[in-house]
PDB file of C-alpha atoms in Angstrom:
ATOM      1  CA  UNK A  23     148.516 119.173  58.333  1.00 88.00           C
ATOM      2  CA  UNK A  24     145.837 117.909  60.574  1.00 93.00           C
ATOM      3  CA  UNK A  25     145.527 120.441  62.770  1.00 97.00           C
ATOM      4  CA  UNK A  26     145.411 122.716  59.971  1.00 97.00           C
ATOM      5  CA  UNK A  27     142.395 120.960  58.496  1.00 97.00           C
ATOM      6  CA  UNK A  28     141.017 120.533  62.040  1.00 97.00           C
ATOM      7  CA  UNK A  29     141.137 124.301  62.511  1.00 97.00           C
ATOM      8  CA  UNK A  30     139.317 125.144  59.496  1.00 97.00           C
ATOM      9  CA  UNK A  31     136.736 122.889  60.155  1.00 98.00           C
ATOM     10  CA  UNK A  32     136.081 124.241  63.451  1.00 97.00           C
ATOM     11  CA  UNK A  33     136.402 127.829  61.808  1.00 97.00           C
ATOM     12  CA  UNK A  34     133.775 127.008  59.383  1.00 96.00           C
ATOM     13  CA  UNK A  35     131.351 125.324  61.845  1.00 97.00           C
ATOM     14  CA  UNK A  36     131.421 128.295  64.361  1.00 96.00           C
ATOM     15  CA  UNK A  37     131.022 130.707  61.616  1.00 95.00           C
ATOM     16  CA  UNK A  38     128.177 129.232  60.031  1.00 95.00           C
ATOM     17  CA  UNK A  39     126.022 128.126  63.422  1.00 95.00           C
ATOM     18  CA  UNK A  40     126.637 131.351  64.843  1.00 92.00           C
ATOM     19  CA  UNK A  41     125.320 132.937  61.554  1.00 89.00           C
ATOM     20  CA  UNK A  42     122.363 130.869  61.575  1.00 91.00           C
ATOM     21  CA  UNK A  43     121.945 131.273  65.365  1.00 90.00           C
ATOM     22  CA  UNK A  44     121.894 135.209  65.245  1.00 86.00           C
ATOM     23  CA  UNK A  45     119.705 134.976  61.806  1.00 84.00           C
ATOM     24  CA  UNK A  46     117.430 132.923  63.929  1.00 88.00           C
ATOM     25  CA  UNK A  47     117.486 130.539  60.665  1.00 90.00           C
ATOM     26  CA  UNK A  48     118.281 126.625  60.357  1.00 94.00           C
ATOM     27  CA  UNK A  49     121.118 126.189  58.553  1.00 95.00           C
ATOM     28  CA  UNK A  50     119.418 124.780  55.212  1.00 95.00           C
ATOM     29  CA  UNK A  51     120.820 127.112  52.459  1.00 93.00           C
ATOM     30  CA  UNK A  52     123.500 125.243  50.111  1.00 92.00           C
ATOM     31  CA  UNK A  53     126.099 127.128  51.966  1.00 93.00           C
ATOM     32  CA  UNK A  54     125.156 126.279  55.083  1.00 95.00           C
ATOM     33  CA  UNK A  55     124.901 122.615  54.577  1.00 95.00           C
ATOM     34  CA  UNK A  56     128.482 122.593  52.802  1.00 95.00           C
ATOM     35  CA  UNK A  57     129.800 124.015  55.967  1.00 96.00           C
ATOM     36  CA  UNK A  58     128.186 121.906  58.104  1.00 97.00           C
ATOM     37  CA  UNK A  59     128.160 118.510  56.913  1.00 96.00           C
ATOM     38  CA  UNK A  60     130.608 118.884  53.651  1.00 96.00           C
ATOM     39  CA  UNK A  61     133.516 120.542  54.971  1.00 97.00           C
ATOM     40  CA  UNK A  62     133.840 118.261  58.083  1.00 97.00           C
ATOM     41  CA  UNK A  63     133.350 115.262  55.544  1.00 97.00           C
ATOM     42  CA  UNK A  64     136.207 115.537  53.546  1.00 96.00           C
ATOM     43  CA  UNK A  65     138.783 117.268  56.253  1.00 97.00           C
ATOM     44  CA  UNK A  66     137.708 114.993  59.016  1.00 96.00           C
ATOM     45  CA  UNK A  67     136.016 111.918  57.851  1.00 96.00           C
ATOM     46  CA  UNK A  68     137.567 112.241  54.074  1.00 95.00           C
ATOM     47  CA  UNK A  69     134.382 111.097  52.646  1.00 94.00           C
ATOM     48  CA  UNK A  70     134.670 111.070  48.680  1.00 93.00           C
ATOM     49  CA  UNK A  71     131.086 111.918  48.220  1.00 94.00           C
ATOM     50  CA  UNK A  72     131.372 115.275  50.510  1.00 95.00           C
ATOM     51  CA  UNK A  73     134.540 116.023  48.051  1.00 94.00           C
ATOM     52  CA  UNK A  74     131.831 115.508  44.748  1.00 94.00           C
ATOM     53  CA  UNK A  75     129.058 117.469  46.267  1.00 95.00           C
ATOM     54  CA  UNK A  76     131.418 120.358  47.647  1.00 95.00           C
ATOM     55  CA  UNK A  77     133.359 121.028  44.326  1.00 94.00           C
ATOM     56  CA  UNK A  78     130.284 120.607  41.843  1.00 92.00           C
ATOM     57  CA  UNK A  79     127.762 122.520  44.241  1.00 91.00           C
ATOM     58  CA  UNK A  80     128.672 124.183  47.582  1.00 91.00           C
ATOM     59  CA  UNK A  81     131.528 125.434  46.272  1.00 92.00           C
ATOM     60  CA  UNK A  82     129.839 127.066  43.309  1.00 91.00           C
ATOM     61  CA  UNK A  83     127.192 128.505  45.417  1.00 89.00           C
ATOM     62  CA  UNK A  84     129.988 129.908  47.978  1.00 92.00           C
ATOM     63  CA  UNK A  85     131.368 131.774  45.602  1.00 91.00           C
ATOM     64  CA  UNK A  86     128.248 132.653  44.100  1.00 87.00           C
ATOM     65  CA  UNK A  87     127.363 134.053  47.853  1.00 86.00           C
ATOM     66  CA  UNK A  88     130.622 136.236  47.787  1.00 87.00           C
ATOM     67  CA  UNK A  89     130.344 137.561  44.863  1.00 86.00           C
ATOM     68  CA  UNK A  90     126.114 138.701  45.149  1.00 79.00           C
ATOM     69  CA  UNK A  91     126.091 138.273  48.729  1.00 76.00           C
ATOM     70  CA  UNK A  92     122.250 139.025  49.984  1.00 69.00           C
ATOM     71  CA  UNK A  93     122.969 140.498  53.018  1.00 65.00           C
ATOM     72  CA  UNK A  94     120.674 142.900  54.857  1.00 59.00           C
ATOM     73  CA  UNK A  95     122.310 146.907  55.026  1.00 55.00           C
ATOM     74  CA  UNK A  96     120.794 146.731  58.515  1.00 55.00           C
ATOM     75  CA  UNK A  97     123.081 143.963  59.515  1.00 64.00           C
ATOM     76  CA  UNK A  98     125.732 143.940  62.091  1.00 73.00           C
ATOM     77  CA  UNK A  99     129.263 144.500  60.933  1.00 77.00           C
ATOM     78  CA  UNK A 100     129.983 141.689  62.929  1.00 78.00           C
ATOM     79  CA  UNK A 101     127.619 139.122  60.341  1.00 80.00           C
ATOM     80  CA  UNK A 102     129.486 140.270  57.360  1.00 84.00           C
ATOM     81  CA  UNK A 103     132.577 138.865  58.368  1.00 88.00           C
ATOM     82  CA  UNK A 104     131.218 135.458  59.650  1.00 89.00           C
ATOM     83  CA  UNK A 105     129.238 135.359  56.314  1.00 88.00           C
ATOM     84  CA  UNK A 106     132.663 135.857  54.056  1.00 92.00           C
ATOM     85  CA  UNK A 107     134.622 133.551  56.330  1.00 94.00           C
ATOM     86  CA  UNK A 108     132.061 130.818  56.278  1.00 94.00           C
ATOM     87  CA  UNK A 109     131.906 130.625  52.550  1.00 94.00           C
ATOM     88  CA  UNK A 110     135.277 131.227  51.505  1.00 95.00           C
ATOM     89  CA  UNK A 111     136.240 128.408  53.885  1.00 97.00           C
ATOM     90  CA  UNK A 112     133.727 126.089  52.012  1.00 96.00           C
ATOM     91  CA  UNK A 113     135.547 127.493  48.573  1.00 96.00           C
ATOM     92  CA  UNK A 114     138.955 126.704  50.297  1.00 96.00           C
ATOM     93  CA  UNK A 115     137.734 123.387  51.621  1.00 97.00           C
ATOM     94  CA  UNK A 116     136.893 122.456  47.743  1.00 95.00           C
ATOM     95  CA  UNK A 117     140.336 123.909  46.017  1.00 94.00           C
ATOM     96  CA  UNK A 118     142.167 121.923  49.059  1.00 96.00           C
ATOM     97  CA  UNK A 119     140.161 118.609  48.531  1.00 95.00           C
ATOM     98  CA  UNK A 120     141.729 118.886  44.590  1.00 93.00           C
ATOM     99  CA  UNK A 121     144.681 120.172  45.005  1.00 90.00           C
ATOM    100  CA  UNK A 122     146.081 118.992  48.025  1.00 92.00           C
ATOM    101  CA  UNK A 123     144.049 116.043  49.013  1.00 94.00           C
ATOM    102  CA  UNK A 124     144.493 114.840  45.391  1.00 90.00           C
ATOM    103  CA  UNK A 125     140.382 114.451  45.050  1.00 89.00           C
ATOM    104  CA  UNK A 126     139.538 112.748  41.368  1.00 87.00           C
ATOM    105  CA  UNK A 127     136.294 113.800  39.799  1.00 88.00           C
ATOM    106  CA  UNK A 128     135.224 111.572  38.128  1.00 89.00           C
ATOM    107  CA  UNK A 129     131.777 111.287  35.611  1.00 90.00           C
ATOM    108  CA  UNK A 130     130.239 109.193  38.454  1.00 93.00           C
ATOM    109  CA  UNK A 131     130.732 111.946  40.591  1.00 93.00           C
ATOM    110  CA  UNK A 132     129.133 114.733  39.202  1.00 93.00           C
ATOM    111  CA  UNK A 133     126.031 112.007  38.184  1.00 94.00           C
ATOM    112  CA  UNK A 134     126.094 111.158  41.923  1.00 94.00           C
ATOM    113  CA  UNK A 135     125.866 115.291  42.698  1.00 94.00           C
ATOM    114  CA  UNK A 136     123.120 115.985  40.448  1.00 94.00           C
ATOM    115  CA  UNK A 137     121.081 113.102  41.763  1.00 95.00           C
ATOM    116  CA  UNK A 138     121.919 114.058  45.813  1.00 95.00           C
ATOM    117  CA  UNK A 139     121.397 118.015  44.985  1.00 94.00           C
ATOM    118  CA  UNK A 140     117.679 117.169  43.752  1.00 96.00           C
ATOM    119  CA  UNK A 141     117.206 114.614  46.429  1.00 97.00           C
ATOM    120  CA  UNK A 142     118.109 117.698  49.020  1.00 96.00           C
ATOM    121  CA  UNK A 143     116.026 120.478  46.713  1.00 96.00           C
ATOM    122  CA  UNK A 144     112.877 117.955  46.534  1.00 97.00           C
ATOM    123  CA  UNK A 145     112.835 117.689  50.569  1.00 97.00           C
ATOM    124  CA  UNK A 146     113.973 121.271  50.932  1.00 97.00           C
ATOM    125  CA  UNK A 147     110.691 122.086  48.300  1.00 97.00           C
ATOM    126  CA  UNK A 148     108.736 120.246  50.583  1.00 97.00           C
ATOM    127  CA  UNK A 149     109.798 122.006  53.601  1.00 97.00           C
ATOM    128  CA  UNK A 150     109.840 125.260  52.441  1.00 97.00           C
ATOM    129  CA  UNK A 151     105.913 124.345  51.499  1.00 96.00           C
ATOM    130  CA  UNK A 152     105.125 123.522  54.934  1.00 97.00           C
ATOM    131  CA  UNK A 153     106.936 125.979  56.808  1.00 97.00           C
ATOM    132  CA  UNK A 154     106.177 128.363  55.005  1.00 96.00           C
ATOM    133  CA  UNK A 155     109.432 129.404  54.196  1.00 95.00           C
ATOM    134  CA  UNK A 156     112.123 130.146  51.327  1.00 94.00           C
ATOM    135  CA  UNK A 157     115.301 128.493  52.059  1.00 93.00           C
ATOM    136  CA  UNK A 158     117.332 128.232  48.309  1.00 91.00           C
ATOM    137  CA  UNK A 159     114.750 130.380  46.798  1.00 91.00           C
ATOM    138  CA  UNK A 160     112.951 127.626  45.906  1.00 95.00           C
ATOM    139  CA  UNK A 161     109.508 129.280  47.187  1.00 94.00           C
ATOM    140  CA  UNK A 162     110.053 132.364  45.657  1.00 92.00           C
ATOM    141  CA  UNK A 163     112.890 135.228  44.338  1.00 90.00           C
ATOM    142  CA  UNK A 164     114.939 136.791  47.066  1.00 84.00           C
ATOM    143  CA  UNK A 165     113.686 140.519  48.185  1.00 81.00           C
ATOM    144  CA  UNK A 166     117.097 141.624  47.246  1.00 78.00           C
ATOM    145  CA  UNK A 167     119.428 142.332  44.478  1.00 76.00           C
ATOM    146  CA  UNK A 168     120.972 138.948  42.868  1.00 78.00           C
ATOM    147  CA  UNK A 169     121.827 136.725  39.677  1.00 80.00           C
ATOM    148  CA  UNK A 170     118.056 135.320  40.425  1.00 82.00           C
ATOM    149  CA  UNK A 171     116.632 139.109  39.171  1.00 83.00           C
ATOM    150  CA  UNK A 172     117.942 138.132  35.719  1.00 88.00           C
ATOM    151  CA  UNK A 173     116.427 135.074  34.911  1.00 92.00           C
ATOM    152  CA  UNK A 174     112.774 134.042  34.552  1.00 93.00           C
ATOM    153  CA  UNK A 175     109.632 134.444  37.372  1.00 92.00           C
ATOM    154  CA  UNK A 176     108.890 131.533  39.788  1.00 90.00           C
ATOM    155  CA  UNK A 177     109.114 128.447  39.015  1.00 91.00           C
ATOM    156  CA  UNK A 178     110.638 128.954  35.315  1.00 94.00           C
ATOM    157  CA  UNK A 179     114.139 130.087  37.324  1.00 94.00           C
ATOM    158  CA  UNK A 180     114.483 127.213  39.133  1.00 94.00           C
ATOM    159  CA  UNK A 181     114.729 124.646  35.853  1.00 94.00           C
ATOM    160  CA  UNK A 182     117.065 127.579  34.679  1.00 94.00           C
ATOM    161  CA  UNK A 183     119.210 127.153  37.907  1.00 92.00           C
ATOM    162  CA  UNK A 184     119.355 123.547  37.043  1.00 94.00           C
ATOM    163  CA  UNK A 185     120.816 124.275  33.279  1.00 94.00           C
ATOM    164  CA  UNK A 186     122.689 126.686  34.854  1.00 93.00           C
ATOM    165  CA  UNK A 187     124.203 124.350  37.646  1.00 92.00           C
ATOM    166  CA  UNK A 188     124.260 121.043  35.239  1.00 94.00           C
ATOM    167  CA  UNK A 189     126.848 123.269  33.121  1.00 95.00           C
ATOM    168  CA  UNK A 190     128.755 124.271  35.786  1.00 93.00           C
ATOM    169  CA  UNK A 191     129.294 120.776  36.809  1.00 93.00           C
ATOM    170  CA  UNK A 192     130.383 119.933  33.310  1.00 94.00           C
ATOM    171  CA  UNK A 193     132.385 123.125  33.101  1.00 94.00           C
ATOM    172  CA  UNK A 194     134.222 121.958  36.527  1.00 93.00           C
ATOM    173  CA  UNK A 195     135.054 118.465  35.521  1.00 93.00           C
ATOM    174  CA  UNK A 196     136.319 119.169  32.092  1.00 93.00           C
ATOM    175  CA  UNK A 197     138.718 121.855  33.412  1.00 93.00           C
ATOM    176  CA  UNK A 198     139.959 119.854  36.044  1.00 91.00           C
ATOM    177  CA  UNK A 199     140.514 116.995  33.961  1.00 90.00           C
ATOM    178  CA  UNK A 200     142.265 119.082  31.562  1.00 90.00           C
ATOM    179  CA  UNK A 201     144.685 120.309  34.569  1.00 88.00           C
ATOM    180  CA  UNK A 202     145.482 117.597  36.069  1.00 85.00           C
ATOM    181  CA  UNK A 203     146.245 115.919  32.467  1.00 85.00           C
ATOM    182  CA  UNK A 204     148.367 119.115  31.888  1.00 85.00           C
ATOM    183  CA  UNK A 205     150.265 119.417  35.135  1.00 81.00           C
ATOM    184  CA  UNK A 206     150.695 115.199  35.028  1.00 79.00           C
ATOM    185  CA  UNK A 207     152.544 116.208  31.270  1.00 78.00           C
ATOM    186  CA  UNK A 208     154.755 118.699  32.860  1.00 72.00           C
ATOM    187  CA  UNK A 209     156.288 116.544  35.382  1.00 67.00           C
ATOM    188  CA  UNK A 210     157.615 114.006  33.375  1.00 64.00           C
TER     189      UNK A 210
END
């Protein structure tokens, strides 16, 4: 079990530095981060709070990647594949930290993710302002087709990213409450 976890850590941090490496980007999209710091945090260290963030956010925005991924038509075929492998291991990583680890959500949790996530988009505003860049979107709308397209100009779609994300994170601990009381029902 170990090695298994071991291996998909190492899968997901080669995947995601080499992305950022050939993008010629740091790796400070939500995605990124998750696979960098998150993933190794709850196979490795098994850090509760890397288990919180992952499930209520990275994983979210993961699978929010591979299902509207923003990928340039000029890429390499080669990208593609690291990009889908990099964020389906950080969607992995969160079903395995639930399932198998036996992670518990808790309310604290997703308080303690909604107060980290605008800790990290606060600094991330600020260095998107002096770097003159656009990592999360948070300096403007991406120049390609996504879910951002549908909802409100700059800066009115970032609050609605927050609604957005608050009831996904009250969507996610709600079900998995209800599962876990469900499945914990069927075994006796």
């Amino acid at each position: 079990k170990r090695y298994f976890e071991i291996g998909i850590v190492l899968i997901t941090l080669t995947t995601t530095l080499y992305s950022s490496y050939t993008s010629h980007q740091l790796p400070l999209q939500l995605c990124s981060i998750s696979s960098i710091v998150l993933v190794p945090g709850i196979l490795i260290f098994r850090k509760r709070i890397c288990s919180d963030l992952l499930v209520y956010c990275g994983a979210w925005g993961s699978l929010l990647a591979i299902i509207t991924p923003g990928l340039n038509a000029q890429s390499a075929w080669g990208f593609y594949i690291l990009y889908f492998i990099s964020h389906g291991c950080n969607v992995f990583t969160a079903l395995y930290a639930i399932t198998i680890l036996d992670e518990v959500l808790d309310k604290k949790s997703l308080v303690n993710t909604i107060i980290y996530g605008n800790l990290y988009l606060i600094l991330l505003s600020v260095y998107d302002y002096v770097a003159h860049t656009n990592y999360m979107f948070l300096a403007h709308k991406p120049p390609f087709e996504t879910l951002f397209n549908a909802m409100s100009p700059w800066p009115w779609y970032i609050i609605e990213g927050e609604f957005i994300g608050l009831t996904i994170g009250v969507f996610t601990y709600i079900s998995i409450k209800y599962l876990r009381q469900y499945f914990s029902t069927k075994k006796e």
